[in-house]
PDB file of N, CA and C and ligand atoms in Angstrom:
ATOM      1  N   MET A   1      38.609  37.783   4.721  1.00 47.00           N
ATOM      2  CA  MET A   1      38.443  38.147   3.303  1.00 47.00           C
ATOM      3  C   MET A   1      39.353  39.314   2.923  1.00 47.00           C
ATOM      4  N   MET A   2      39.464  40.266   3.853  1.00 56.00           N
ATOM      5  CA  MET A   2      40.376  41.377   3.595  1.00 56.00           C
ATOM      6  C   MET A   2      41.815  40.873   3.569  1.00 56.00           C
ATOM      7  N   SER A   3      42.078  39.856   4.377  1.00 77.00           N
ATOM      8  CA  SER A   3      43.463  39.454   4.600  1.00 77.00           C
ATOM      9  C   SER A   3      44.134  38.917   3.336  1.00 77.00           C
ATOM     10  N   ILE A   4      43.405  38.216   2.486  1.00 82.00           N
ATOM     11  CA  ILE A   4      44.028  37.687   1.267  1.00 82.00           C
ATOM     12  C   ILE A   4      44.454  38.843   0.351  1.00 82.00           C
ATOM     13  N   LEU A   5      43.672  39.921   0.364  1.00 80.00           N
ATOM     14  CA  LEU A   5      44.019  41.087  -0.455  1.00 80.00           C
ATOM     15  C   LEU A   5      45.202  41.838   0.155  1.00 80.00           C
ATOM     16  N   ASP A   6      45.175  41.963   1.472  1.00 82.00           N
ATOM     17  CA  ASP A   6      46.308  42.587   2.161  1.00 82.00           C
ATOM     18  C   ASP A   6      47.584  41.800   1.894  1.00 82.00           C
ATOM     19  N   LEU A   7      47.428  40.497   1.911  1.00 84.00           N
ATOM     20  CA  LEU A   7      48.549  39.586   1.668  1.00 84.00           C
ATOM     21  C   LEU A   7      49.145  39.799   0.280  1.00 84.00           C
ATOM     22  N   ALA A   8      48.265  39.991  -0.693  1.00 82.00           N
ATOM     23  CA  ALA A   8      48.700  40.198  -2.071  1.00 82.00           C
ATOM     24  C   ALA A   8      49.508  41.494  -2.185  1.00 82.00           C
ATOM     25  N   ILE A   9      49.035  42.535  -1.514  1.00 79.00           N
ATOM     26  CA  ILE A   9      49.721  43.828  -1.551  1.00 79.00           C
ATOM     27  C   ILE A   9      51.071  43.718  -0.838  1.00 79.00           C
ATOM     28  N   GLU A  10      51.055  42.999   0.281  1.00 83.00           N
ATOM     29  CA  GLU A  10      52.273  42.742   1.042  1.00 83.00           C
ATOM     30  C   GLU A  10      53.321  42.032   0.181  1.00 83.00           C
ATOM     31  N   GLU A  11      52.850  41.041  -0.547  1.00 83.00           N
ATOM     32  CA  GLU A  11      53.691  40.220  -1.427  1.00 83.00           C
ATOM     33  C   GLU A  11      54.337  41.090  -2.511  1.00 83.00           C
ATOM     34  N   ALA A  12      53.543  41.976  -3.095  1.00 81.00           N
ATOM     35  CA  ALA A  12      54.046  42.856  -4.152  1.00 81.00           C
ATOM     36  C   ALA A  12      55.101  43.815  -3.595  1.00 81.00           C
ATOM     37  N   ARG A  13      54.874  44.281  -2.365  1.00 81.00           N
ATOM     38  CA  ARG A  13      55.836  45.191  -1.725  1.00 81.00           C
ATOM     39  C   ARG A  13      57.193  44.531  -1.569  1.00 81.00           C
ATOM     40  N   LYS A  14      57.152  43.256  -1.210  1.00 85.00           N
ATOM     41  CA  LYS A  14      58.378  42.487  -1.012  1.00 85.00           C
ATOM     42  C   LYS A  14      59.208  42.453  -2.290  1.00 85.00           C
ATOM     43  N   HIS A  15      58.533  42.514  -3.412  1.00 80.00           N
ATOM     44  CA  HIS A  15      59.237  42.460  -4.693  1.00 80.00           C
ATOM     45  C   HIS A  15      59.547  43.864  -5.220  1.00 80.00           C
ATOM     46  N   ASN A  16      59.471  44.843  -4.327  1.00 80.00           N
ATOM     47  CA  ASN A  16      59.765  46.234  -4.679  1.00 80.00           C
ATOM     48  C   ASN A  16      58.924  46.751  -5.834  1.00 80.00           C
ATOM     49  N   ALA A  17      57.725  46.267  -5.920  1.00 81.00           N
ATOM     50  CA  ALA A  17      56.843  46.715  -6.988  1.00 81.00           C
ATOM     51  C   ALA A  17      56.329  48.115  -6.670  1.00 81.00           C
ATOM     52  N   GLU A  18      56.099  48.876  -7.724  1.00 86.00           N
ATOM     53  CA  GLU A  18      55.538  50.207  -7.518  1.00 86.00           C
ATOM     54  C   GLU A  18      54.046  50.206  -7.735  1.00 86.00           C
ATOM     55  N   LYS A  19      53.643  49.307  -8.629  1.00 90.00           N
ATOM     56  CA  LYS A  19      52.228  49.281  -8.960  1.00 90.00           C
ATOM     57  C   LYS A  19      51.792  47.853  -9.263  1.00 90.00           C
ATOM     58  N   ILE A  20      50.660  47.480  -8.719  1.00 91.00           N
ATOM     59  CA  ILE A  20      50.109  46.155  -9.024  1.00 91.00           C
ATOM     60  C   ILE A  20      49.138  46.286 -10.190  1.00 91.00           C
ATOM     61  N   GLN A  21      49.365  45.492 -11.218  1.00 93.00           N
ATOM     62  CA  GLN A  21      48.483  45.528 -12.394  1.00 93.00           C
ATOM     63  C   GLN A  21      47.340  44.538 -12.266  1.00 93.00           C
ATOM     64  N   ARG A  22      47.674  43.383 -11.742  1.00 94.00           N
ATOM     65  CA  ARG A  22      46.665  42.331 -11.683  1.00 94.00           C
ATOM     66  C   ARG A  22      46.941  41.392 -10.522  1.00 94.00           C
ATOM     67  N   ILE A  23      45.874  40.996  -9.857  1.00 92.00           N
ATOM     68  CA  ILE A  23      45.973  39.981  -8.810  1.00 92.00           C
ATOM     69  C   ILE A  23      45.055  38.833  -9.199  1.00 92.00           C
ATOM     70  N   SER A  24      45.625  37.646  -9.259  1.00 94.00           N
ATOM     71  CA  SER A  24      44.820  36.464  -9.559  1.00 94.00           C
ATOM     72  C   SER A  24      44.687  35.611  -8.305  1.00 94.00           C
ATOM     73  N   LEU A  25      43.465  35.270  -7.988  1.00 94.00           N
ATOM     74  CA  LEU A  25      43.205  34.458  -6.804  1.00 94.00           C
ATOM     75  C   LEU A  25      42.535  33.152  -7.194  1.00 94.00           C
ATOM     76  N   GLU A  26      42.820  32.143  -6.413  1.00 95.00           N
ATOM     77  CA  GLU A  26      42.096  30.881  -6.541  1.00 95.00           C
ATOM     78  C   GLU A  26      41.129  30.790  -5.377  1.00 95.00           C
ATOM     79  N   VAL A  27      39.864  30.662  -5.715  1.00 95.00           N
ATOM     80  CA  VAL A  27      38.840  30.634  -4.679  1.00 95.00           C
ATOM     81  C   VAL A  27      38.004  29.365  -4.821  1.00 95.00           C
ATOM     82  N   GLY A  28      38.059  28.540  -3.805  1.00 95.00           N
ATOM     83  CA  GLY A  28      37.294  27.297  -3.817  1.00 95.00           C
ATOM     84  C   GLY A  28      35.828  27.528  -3.493  1.00 95.00           C
ATOM     85  N   ALA A  29      34.998  26.640  -4.038  1.00 93.00           N
ATOM     86  CA  ALA A  29      33.551  26.738  -3.817  1.00 93.00           C
ATOM     87  C   ALA A  29      33.203  26.605  -2.335  1.00 93.00           C
ATOM     88  N   LYS A  30      34.067  25.926  -1.585  1.00 93.00           N
ATOM     89  CA  LYS A  30      33.817  25.704  -0.156  1.00 93.00           C
ATOM     90  C   LYS A  30      34.742  26.535   0.722  1.00 93.00           C
ATOM     91  N   SER A  31      35.321  27.590   0.155  1.00 92.00           N
ATOM     92  CA  SER A  31      36.255  28.408   0.933  1.00 92.00           C
ATOM     93  C   SER A  31      35.512  29.360   1.854  1.00 92.00           C
ATOM     94  N   GLY A  32      34.226  29.513   1.612  1.00 91.00           N
ATOM     95  CA  GLY A  32      33.435  30.428   2.439  1.00 91.00           C
ATOM     96  C   GLY A  32      33.459  31.854   1.914  1.00 91.00           C
ATOM     97  N   VAL A  33      34.165  32.055   0.777  1.00 90.00           N
ATOM     98  CA  VAL A  33      34.266  33.391   0.215  1.00 90.00           C
ATOM     99  C   VAL A  33      33.108  33.644  -0.752  1.00 90.00           C
ATOM    100  N   VAL A  34      32.495  34.797  -0.591  1.00 90.00           N
ATOM    101  CA  VAL A  34      31.461  35.219  -1.529  1.00 90.00           C
ATOM    102  C   VAL A  34      32.140  36.112  -2.567  1.00 90.00           C
ATOM    103  N   ILE A  35      32.084  35.676  -3.827  1.00 90.00           N
ATOM    104  CA  ILE A  35      32.841  36.360  -4.889  1.00 90.00           C
ATOM    105  C   ILE A  35      32.445  37.838  -5.006  1.00 90.00           C
ATOM    106  N   ASP A  36      31.152  38.110  -4.978  1.00 91.00           N
ATOM    107  CA  ASP A  36      30.683  39.501  -5.079  1.00 91.00           C
ATOM    108  C   ASP A  36      31.272  40.363  -3.978  1.00 91.00           C
ATOM    109  N   ALA A  37      31.262  39.807  -2.780  1.00 90.00           N
ATOM    110  CA  ALA A  37      31.782  40.539  -1.631  1.00 90.00           C
ATOM    111  C   ALA A  37      33.287  40.751  -1.750  1.00 90.00           C
ATOM    112  N   LEU A  38      33.957  39.746  -2.301  1.00 89.00           N
ATOM    113  CA  LEU A  38      35.402  39.841  -2.488  1.00 89.00           C
ATOM    114  C   LEU A  38      35.739  40.940  -3.489  1.00 89.00           C
ATOM    115  N   GLU A  39      34.979  40.985  -4.571  1.00 90.00           N
ATOM    116  CA  GLU A  39      35.209  42.012  -5.593  1.00 90.00           C
ATOM    117  C   GLU A  39      34.950  43.404  -5.029  1.00 90.00           C
ATOM    118  N   PHE A  40      33.918  43.493  -4.214  1.00 90.00           N
ATOM    119  CA  PHE A  40      33.596  44.780  -3.593  1.00 90.00           C
ATOM    120  C   PHE A  40      34.706  45.200  -2.634  1.00 90.00           C
ATOM    121  N   ALA A  41      35.161  44.234  -1.835  1.00 88.00           N
ATOM    122  CA  ALA A  41      36.232  44.508  -0.868  1.00 88.00           C
ATOM    123  C   ALA A  41      37.513  44.911  -1.589  1.00 88.00           C
ATOM    124  N   PHE A  42      37.744  44.287  -2.739  1.00 89.00           N
ATOM    125  CA  PHE A  42      38.942  44.562  -3.513  1.00 89.00           C
ATOM    126  C   PHE A  42      39.009  46.037  -3.903  1.00 89.00           C
ATOM    127  N   GLU A  43      37.892  46.553  -4.368  1.00 89.00           N
ATOM    128  CA  GLU A  43      37.846  47.965  -4.762  1.00 89.00           C
ATOM    129  C   GLU A  43      38.142  48.881  -3.580  1.00 89.00           C
ATOM    130  N   THR A  44      37.557  48.523  -2.433  1.00 88.00           N
ATOM    131  CA  THR A  44      37.734  49.338  -1.238  1.00 88.00           C
ATOM    132  C   THR A  44      39.164  49.270  -0.718  1.00 88.00           C
ATOM    133  N   VAL A  45      39.684  48.056  -0.641  1.00 85.00           N
ATOM    134  CA  VAL A  45      41.015  47.847  -0.078  1.00 85.00           C
ATOM    135  C   VAL A  45      42.104  48.469  -0.956  1.00 85.00           C
ATOM    136  N   THR A  46      41.910  48.404  -2.282  1.00 87.00           N
ATOM    137  CA  THR A  46      42.974  48.854  -3.180  1.00 87.00           C
ATOM    138  C   THR A  46      42.940  50.358  -3.459  1.00 87.00           C
ATOM    139  N   ARG A  47      41.839  51.016  -3.149  1.00 89.00           N
ATOM    140  CA  ARG A  47      41.737  52.435  -3.438  1.00 89.00           C
ATOM    141  C   ARG A  47      42.863  53.215  -2.764  1.00 89.00           C
ATOM    142  N   ASN A  48      43.520  54.058  -3.543  1.00 88.00           N
ATOM    143  CA  ASN A  48      44.646  54.861  -3.053  1.00 88.00           C
ATOM    144  C   ASN A  48      45.827  54.035  -2.546  1.00 88.00           C
ATOM    145  N   SER A  49      45.871  52.780  -2.964  1.00 85.00           N
ATOM    146  CA  SER A  49      47.033  51.964  -2.616  1.00 85.00           C
ATOM    147  C   SER A  49      47.800  51.673  -3.902  1.00 85.00           C
ATOM    148  N   MET A  50      48.881  50.906  -3.781  1.00 85.00           N
ATOM    149  CA  MET A  50      49.667  50.552  -4.962  1.00 85.00           C
ATOM    150  C   MET A  50      48.891  49.641  -5.915  1.00 85.00           C
ATOM    151  N   ALA A  51      47.771  49.146  -5.448  1.00 87.00           N
ATOM    152  CA  ALA A  51      46.958  48.276  -6.305  1.00 87.00           C
ATOM    153  C   ALA A  51      45.735  49.006  -6.856  1.00 87.00           C
ATOM    154  N   ASP A  52      45.734  50.322  -6.712  1.00 90.00           N
ATOM    155  CA  ASP A  52      44.610  51.107  -7.217  1.00 90.00           C
ATOM    156  C   ASP A  52      44.454  50.877  -8.721  1.00 90.00           C
ATOM    157  N   GLY A  53      43.275  50.486  -9.137  1.00 92.00           N
ATOM    158  CA  GLY A  53      43.014  50.265 -10.561  1.00 92.00           C
ATOM    159  C   GLY A  53      43.437  48.900 -11.073  1.00 92.00           C
ATOM    160  N   ALA A  54      43.959  48.072 -10.188  1.00 92.00           N
ATOM    161  CA  ALA A  54      44.400  46.741 -10.610  1.00 92.00           C
ATOM    162  C   ALA A  54      43.207  45.864 -10.971  1.00 92.00           C
ATOM    163  N   GLN A  55      43.487  44.903 -11.841  1.00 94.00           N
ATOM    164  CA  GLN A  55      42.457  43.946 -12.219  1.00 94.00           C
ATOM    165  C   GLN A  55      42.459  42.788 -11.223  1.00 94.00           C
ATOM    166  N   LEU A  56      41.286  42.334 -10.895  1.00 94.00           N
ATOM    167  CA  LEU A  56      41.174  41.164 -10.035  1.00 94.00           C
ATOM    168  C   LEU A  56      40.653  39.999 -10.868  1.00 94.00           C
ATOM    169  N   THR A  57      41.443  38.931 -10.923  1.00 95.00           N
ATOM    170  CA  THR A  57      41.013  37.732 -11.646  1.00 95.00           C
ATOM    171  C   THR A  57      40.756  36.633 -10.630  1.00 95.00           C
ATOM    172  N   ILE A  58      39.581  36.061 -10.686  1.00 95.00           N
ATOM    173  CA  ILE A  58      39.242  34.998  -9.742  1.00 95.00           C
ATOM    174  C   ILE A  58      39.053  33.699 -10.497  1.00 95.00           C
ATOM    175  N   HIS A  59      39.824  32.706 -10.095  1.00 96.00           N
ATOM    176  CA  HIS A  59      39.647  31.368 -10.647  1.00 96.00           C
ATOM    177  C   HIS A  59      38.868  30.541  -9.643  1.00 96.00           C
ATOM    178  N   PHE A  60      37.694  30.183 -10.049  1.00 95.00           N
ATOM    179  CA  PHE A  60      36.780  29.458  -9.189  1.00 95.00           C
ATOM    180  C   PHE A  60      37.109  27.964  -9.237  1.00 95.00           C
ATOM    181  N   ILE A  61      37.273  27.374  -8.077  1.00 96.00           N
ATOM    182  CA  ILE A  61      37.634  25.955  -8.023  1.00 96.00           C
ATOM    183  C   ILE A  61      36.466  25.149  -7.451  1.00 96.00           C
ATOM    184  N   PRO A  62      35.981  24.173  -8.206  1.00 95.00           N
ATOM    185  CA  PRO A  62      34.808  23.415  -7.757  1.00 95.00           C
ATOM    186  C   PRO A  62      35.101  22.547  -6.534  1.00 95.00           C
ATOM    187  N   TYR A  63      34.058  22.255  -5.824  1.00 95.00           N
ATOM    188  CA  TYR A  63      34.143  21.396  -4.652  1.00 95.00           C
ATOM    189  C   TYR A  63      34.121  19.943  -5.124  1.00 95.00           C
ATOM    190  N   ARG A  64      35.257  19.261  -4.968  1.00 96.00           N
ATOM    191  CA  ARG A  64      35.379  17.896  -5.469  1.00 96.00           C
ATOM    192  C   ARG A  64      35.862  16.956  -4.376  1.00 96.00           C
ATOM    193  N   GLY A  65      35.425  15.727  -4.469  1.00 97.00           N
ATOM    194  CA  GLY A  65      35.845  14.729  -3.505  1.00 97.00           C
ATOM    195  C   GLY A  65      36.365  13.488  -4.192  1.00 97.00           C
ATOM    196  N   GLU A  66      37.107  12.679  -3.424  1.00 97.00           N
ATOM    197  CA  GLU A  66      37.593  11.401  -3.933  1.00 97.00           C
ATOM    198  C   GLU A  66      37.199  10.321  -2.944  1.00 97.00           C
ATOM    199  N   CYS A  67      36.581   9.302  -3.457  1.00 98.00           N
ATOM    200  CA  CYS A  67      36.082   8.224  -2.607  1.00 98.00           C
ATOM    201  C   CYS A  67      37.239   7.472  -1.945  1.00 98.00           C
ATOM    202  N   ILE A  68      37.123   7.240  -0.633  1.00 97.00           N
ATOM    203  CA  ILE A  68      38.192   6.520   0.072  1.00 97.00           C
ATOM    204  C   ILE A  68      38.080   5.015  -0.173  1.00 97.00           C
ATOM    205  N   SER A  69      36.956   4.607  -0.721  1.00 97.00           N
ATOM    206  CA  SER A  69      36.744   3.183  -0.950  1.00 97.00           C
ATOM    207  C   SER A  69      37.104   2.779  -2.386  1.00 97.00           C
ATOM    208  N   CYS A  70      36.519   3.468  -3.383  1.00 98.00           N
ATOM    209  CA  CYS A  70      36.744   3.047  -4.780  1.00 98.00           C
ATOM    210  C   CYS A  70      37.626   4.017  -5.569  1.00 98.00           C
ATOM    211  N   GLY A  71      37.965   5.161  -4.981  1.00 97.00           N
ATOM    212  CA  GLY A  71      38.871   6.094  -5.654  1.00 97.00           C
ATOM    213  C   GLY A  71      38.214   6.970  -6.700  1.00 97.00           C
ATOM    214  N   HIS A  72      36.927   6.809  -6.872  1.00 98.00           N
ATOM    215  CA  HIS A  72      36.188   7.626  -7.837  1.00 98.00           C
ATOM    216  C   HIS A  72      36.190   9.093  -7.406  1.00 98.00           C
ATOM    217  N   GLN A  73      36.390   9.995  -8.380  1.00 97.00           N
ATOM    218  CA  GLN A  73      36.351  11.426  -8.071  1.00 97.00           C
ATOM    219  C   GLN A  73      35.013  12.001  -8.517  1.00 97.00           C
ATOM    220  N   PHE A  74      34.464  12.834  -7.679  1.00 96.00           N
ATOM    221  CA  PHE A  74      33.097  13.300  -7.940  1.00 96.00           C
ATOM    222  C   PHE A  74      32.899  14.741  -7.466  1.00 96.00           C
ATOM    223  N   ASP A  75      31.865  15.375  -8.027  1.00 95.00           N
ATOM    224  CA  ASP A  75      31.471  16.713  -7.583  1.00 95.00           C
ATOM    225  C   ASP A  75      30.663  16.582  -6.303  1.00 95.00           C
ATOM    226  N   CYS A  76      31.034  17.323  -5.287  1.00 92.00           N
ATOM    227  CA  CYS A  76      30.308  17.256  -4.025  1.00 92.00           C
ATOM    228  C   CYS A  76      29.192  18.287  -4.024  1.00 92.00           C
ATOM    229  N   THR A  77      28.153  17.951  -3.326  1.00 83.00           N
ATOM    230  CA  THR A  77      27.140  18.951  -3.039  1.00 83.00           C
ATOM    231  C   THR A  77      27.313  19.284  -1.561  1.00 83.00           C
ATOM    232  N   GLU A  78      26.330  18.999  -0.754  1.00 82.00           N
ATOM    233  CA  GLU A  78      26.485  19.231   0.681  1.00 82.00           C
ATOM    234  C   GLU A  78      27.277  18.097   1.317  1.00 82.00           C
ATOM    235  N   PHE A  79      27.052  16.895   0.826  1.00 87.00           N
ATOM    236  CA  PHE A  79      27.636  15.724   1.460  1.00 87.00           C
ATOM    237  C   PHE A  79      28.789  15.172   0.636  1.00 87.00           C
ATOM    238  N   LEU A  80      29.736  14.647   1.357  1.00 93.00           N
ATOM    239  CA  LEU A  80      30.938  14.119   0.732  1.00 93.00           C
ATOM    240  C   LEU A  80      30.758  12.613   0.544  1.00 93.00           C
ATOM    241  N   VAL A  81      29.809  12.264  -0.320  1.00 95.00           N
ATOM    242  CA  VAL A  81      29.472  10.857  -0.510  1.00 95.00           C
ATOM    243  C   VAL A  81      29.667  10.489  -1.975  1.00 95.00           C
ATOM    244  N   CYS A  82      30.366   9.393  -2.211  1.00 96.00           N
ATOM    245  CA  CYS A  82      30.658   8.904  -3.556  1.00 96.00           C
ATOM    246  C   CYS A  82      29.367   8.615  -4.314  1.00 96.00           C
ATOM    247  N   ASP A  83      29.273   9.123  -5.548  1.00 93.00           N
ATOM    248  CA  ASP A  83      28.048   8.890  -6.312  1.00 93.00           C
ATOM    249  C   ASP A  83      28.092   7.554  -7.062  1.00 93.00           C
ATOM    250  N   LYS A  84      29.168   6.803  -6.859  1.00 96.00           N
ATOM    251  CA  LYS A  84      29.259   5.478  -7.474  1.00 96.00           C
ATOM    252  C   LYS A  84      28.903   4.370  -6.485  1.00 96.00           C
ATOM    253  N   CYS A  85      29.587   4.415  -5.318  1.00 97.00           N
ATOM    254  CA  CYS A  85      29.412   3.300  -4.374  1.00 97.00           C
ATOM    255  C   CYS A  85      28.773   3.724  -3.060  1.00 97.00           C
ATOM    256  N   GLY A  86      28.624   5.034  -2.841  1.00 95.00           N
ATOM    257  CA  GLY A  86      27.931   5.497  -1.641  1.00 95.00           C
ATOM    258  C   GLY A  86      28.790   5.606  -0.397  1.00 95.00           C
ATOM    259  N   ASN A  87      30.075   5.317  -0.514  1.00 96.00           N
ATOM    260  CA  ASN A  87      30.967   5.482   0.627  1.00 96.00           C
ATOM    261  C   ASN A  87      31.402   6.939   0.778  1.00 96.00           C
ATOM    262  N   PHE A  88      32.009   7.219   1.922  1.00 95.00           N
ATOM    263  CA  PHE A  88      32.484   8.574   2.145  1.00 95.00           C
ATOM    264  C   PHE A  88      33.762   8.841   1.355  1.00 95.00           C
ATOM    265  N   GLY A  89      33.964  10.106   1.058  1.00 96.00           N
ATOM    266  CA  GLY A  89      35.168  10.498   0.359  1.00 96.00           C
ATOM    267  C   GLY A  89      35.922  11.543   1.138  1.00 96.00           C
ATOM    268  N   LYS A  90      37.074  11.911   0.626  1.00 96.00           N
ATOM    269  CA  LYS A  90      37.839  13.016   1.203  1.00 96.00           C
ATOM    270  C   LYS A  90      37.838  14.177   0.211  1.00 96.00           C
ATOM    271  N   ILE A  91      37.966  15.369   0.753  1.00 95.00           N
ATOM    272  CA  ILE A  91      37.951  16.563  -0.096  1.00 95.00           C
ATOM    273  C   ILE A  91      39.253  16.665  -0.874  1.00 95.00           C
ATOM    274  N   ILE A  92      39.156  16.857  -2.189  1.00 96.00           N
ATOM    275  CA  ILE A  92      40.390  17.057  -2.963  1.00 96.00           C
ATOM    276  C   ILE A  92      40.509  18.480  -3.515  1.00 96.00           C
ATOM    277  N   SER A  93      39.407  19.192  -3.604  1.00 97.00           N
ATOM    278  CA  SER A  93      39.493  20.597  -3.974  1.00 97.00           C
ATOM    279  C   SER A  93      38.236  21.331  -3.547  1.00 97.00           C
ATOM    280  N   GLY A  94      38.353  22.656  -3.474  1.00 96.00           N
ATOM    281  CA  GLY A  94      37.185  23.466  -3.153  1.00 96.00           C
ATOM    282  C   GLY A  94      37.367  24.309  -1.906  1.00 96.00           C
ATOM    283  N   GLN A  95      38.456  24.072  -1.153  1.00 94.00           N
ATOM    284  CA  GLN A  95      38.682  24.848   0.071  1.00 94.00           C
ATOM    285  C   GLN A  95      39.782  25.895  -0.110  1.00 94.00           C
ATOM    286  N   GLU A  96      40.233  26.038  -1.344  1.00 95.00           N
ATOM    287  CA  GLU A  96      41.348  26.947  -1.615  1.00 95.00           C
ATOM    288  C   GLU A  96      40.960  28.415  -1.412  1.00 95.00           C
ATOM    289  N   LEU A  97      41.895  29.152  -0.911  1.00 93.00           N
ATOM    290  CA  LEU A  97      41.805  30.609  -0.951  1.00 93.00           C
ATOM    291  C   LEU A  97      43.251  31.061  -0.961  1.00 93.00           C
ATOM    292  N   ARG A  98      43.772  31.277  -2.155  1.00 93.00           N
ATOM    293  CA  ARG A  98      45.186  31.628  -2.236  1.00 93.00           C
ATOM    294  C   ARG A  98      45.473  32.517  -3.435  1.00 93.00           C
ATOM    295  N   ILE A  99      46.628  33.170  -3.327  1.00 93.00           N
ATOM    296  CA  ILE A  99      47.072  34.033  -4.408  1.00 93.00           C
ATOM    297  C   ILE A  99      47.705  33.157  -5.473  1.00 93.00           C
ATOM    298  N   GLU A 100      47.183  33.236  -6.670  1.00 94.00           N
ATOM    299  CA  GLU A 100      47.737  32.453  -7.763  1.00 94.00           C
ATOM    300  C   GLU A 100      48.918  33.191  -8.378  1.00 94.00           C
ATOM    301  N   SER A 101      48.712  34.466  -8.669  1.00 93.00           N
ATOM    302  CA  SER A 101      49.799  35.277  -9.205  1.00 93.00           C
ATOM    303  C   SER A 101      49.507  36.766  -9.023  1.00 93.00           C
ATOM    304  N   ILE A 102      50.577  37.536  -9.062  1.00 92.00           N
ATOM    305  CA  ILE A 102      50.453  38.986  -8.993  1.00 92.00           C
ATOM    306  C   ILE A 102      51.303  39.567 -10.121  1.00 92.00           C
ATOM    307  N   GLU A 103      50.688  40.425 -10.923  1.00 93.00           N
ATOM    308  CA  GLU A 103      51.467  41.110 -11.961  1.00 93.00           C
ATOM    309  C   GLU A 103      51.767  42.523 -11.480  1.00 93.00           C
ATOM    310  N   VAL A 104      53.035  42.878 -11.554  1.00 90.00           N
ATOM    311  CA  VAL A 104      53.434  44.196 -11.062  1.00 90.00           C
ATOM    312  C   VAL A 104      54.256  44.962 -12.095  1.00 90.00           C
ATOM    313  N   ASP A 105      54.426  46.235 -11.813  1.00 84.00           N
ATOM    314  CA  ASP A 105      55.292  47.082 -12.634  1.00 84.00           C
ATOM    315  C   ASP A 105      56.570  47.357 -11.878  1.00 84.00           C
TER     316      ASP A 105
HETATM  317 ZN1  LIG B   1      33.153   5.110  -4.259  1.00 52.15          ZN
END
């Protein structure tokens, strides 16, 4: 969880940024990330760094599957089962944990 934030700061450094204004992350429902904990970690990690005071924007991505049998796309709960035909599906979204964008000065 710390690593995605470290990664964002690392990325900004590469672009010779002096200050990070905003970090936008994409967080999937099945990424294992707890949003509250991420926000808390963000404050801790960024304090006294180039991202001090930066805004954190989180785009939540729902857990979705696509049926391997009929191609129907559906919202997953615990099980990856098509709500149309009952066959198994594959995950198409919800496992993301990535930096969407970083705004710097
Ligand atoms: Zn199906």
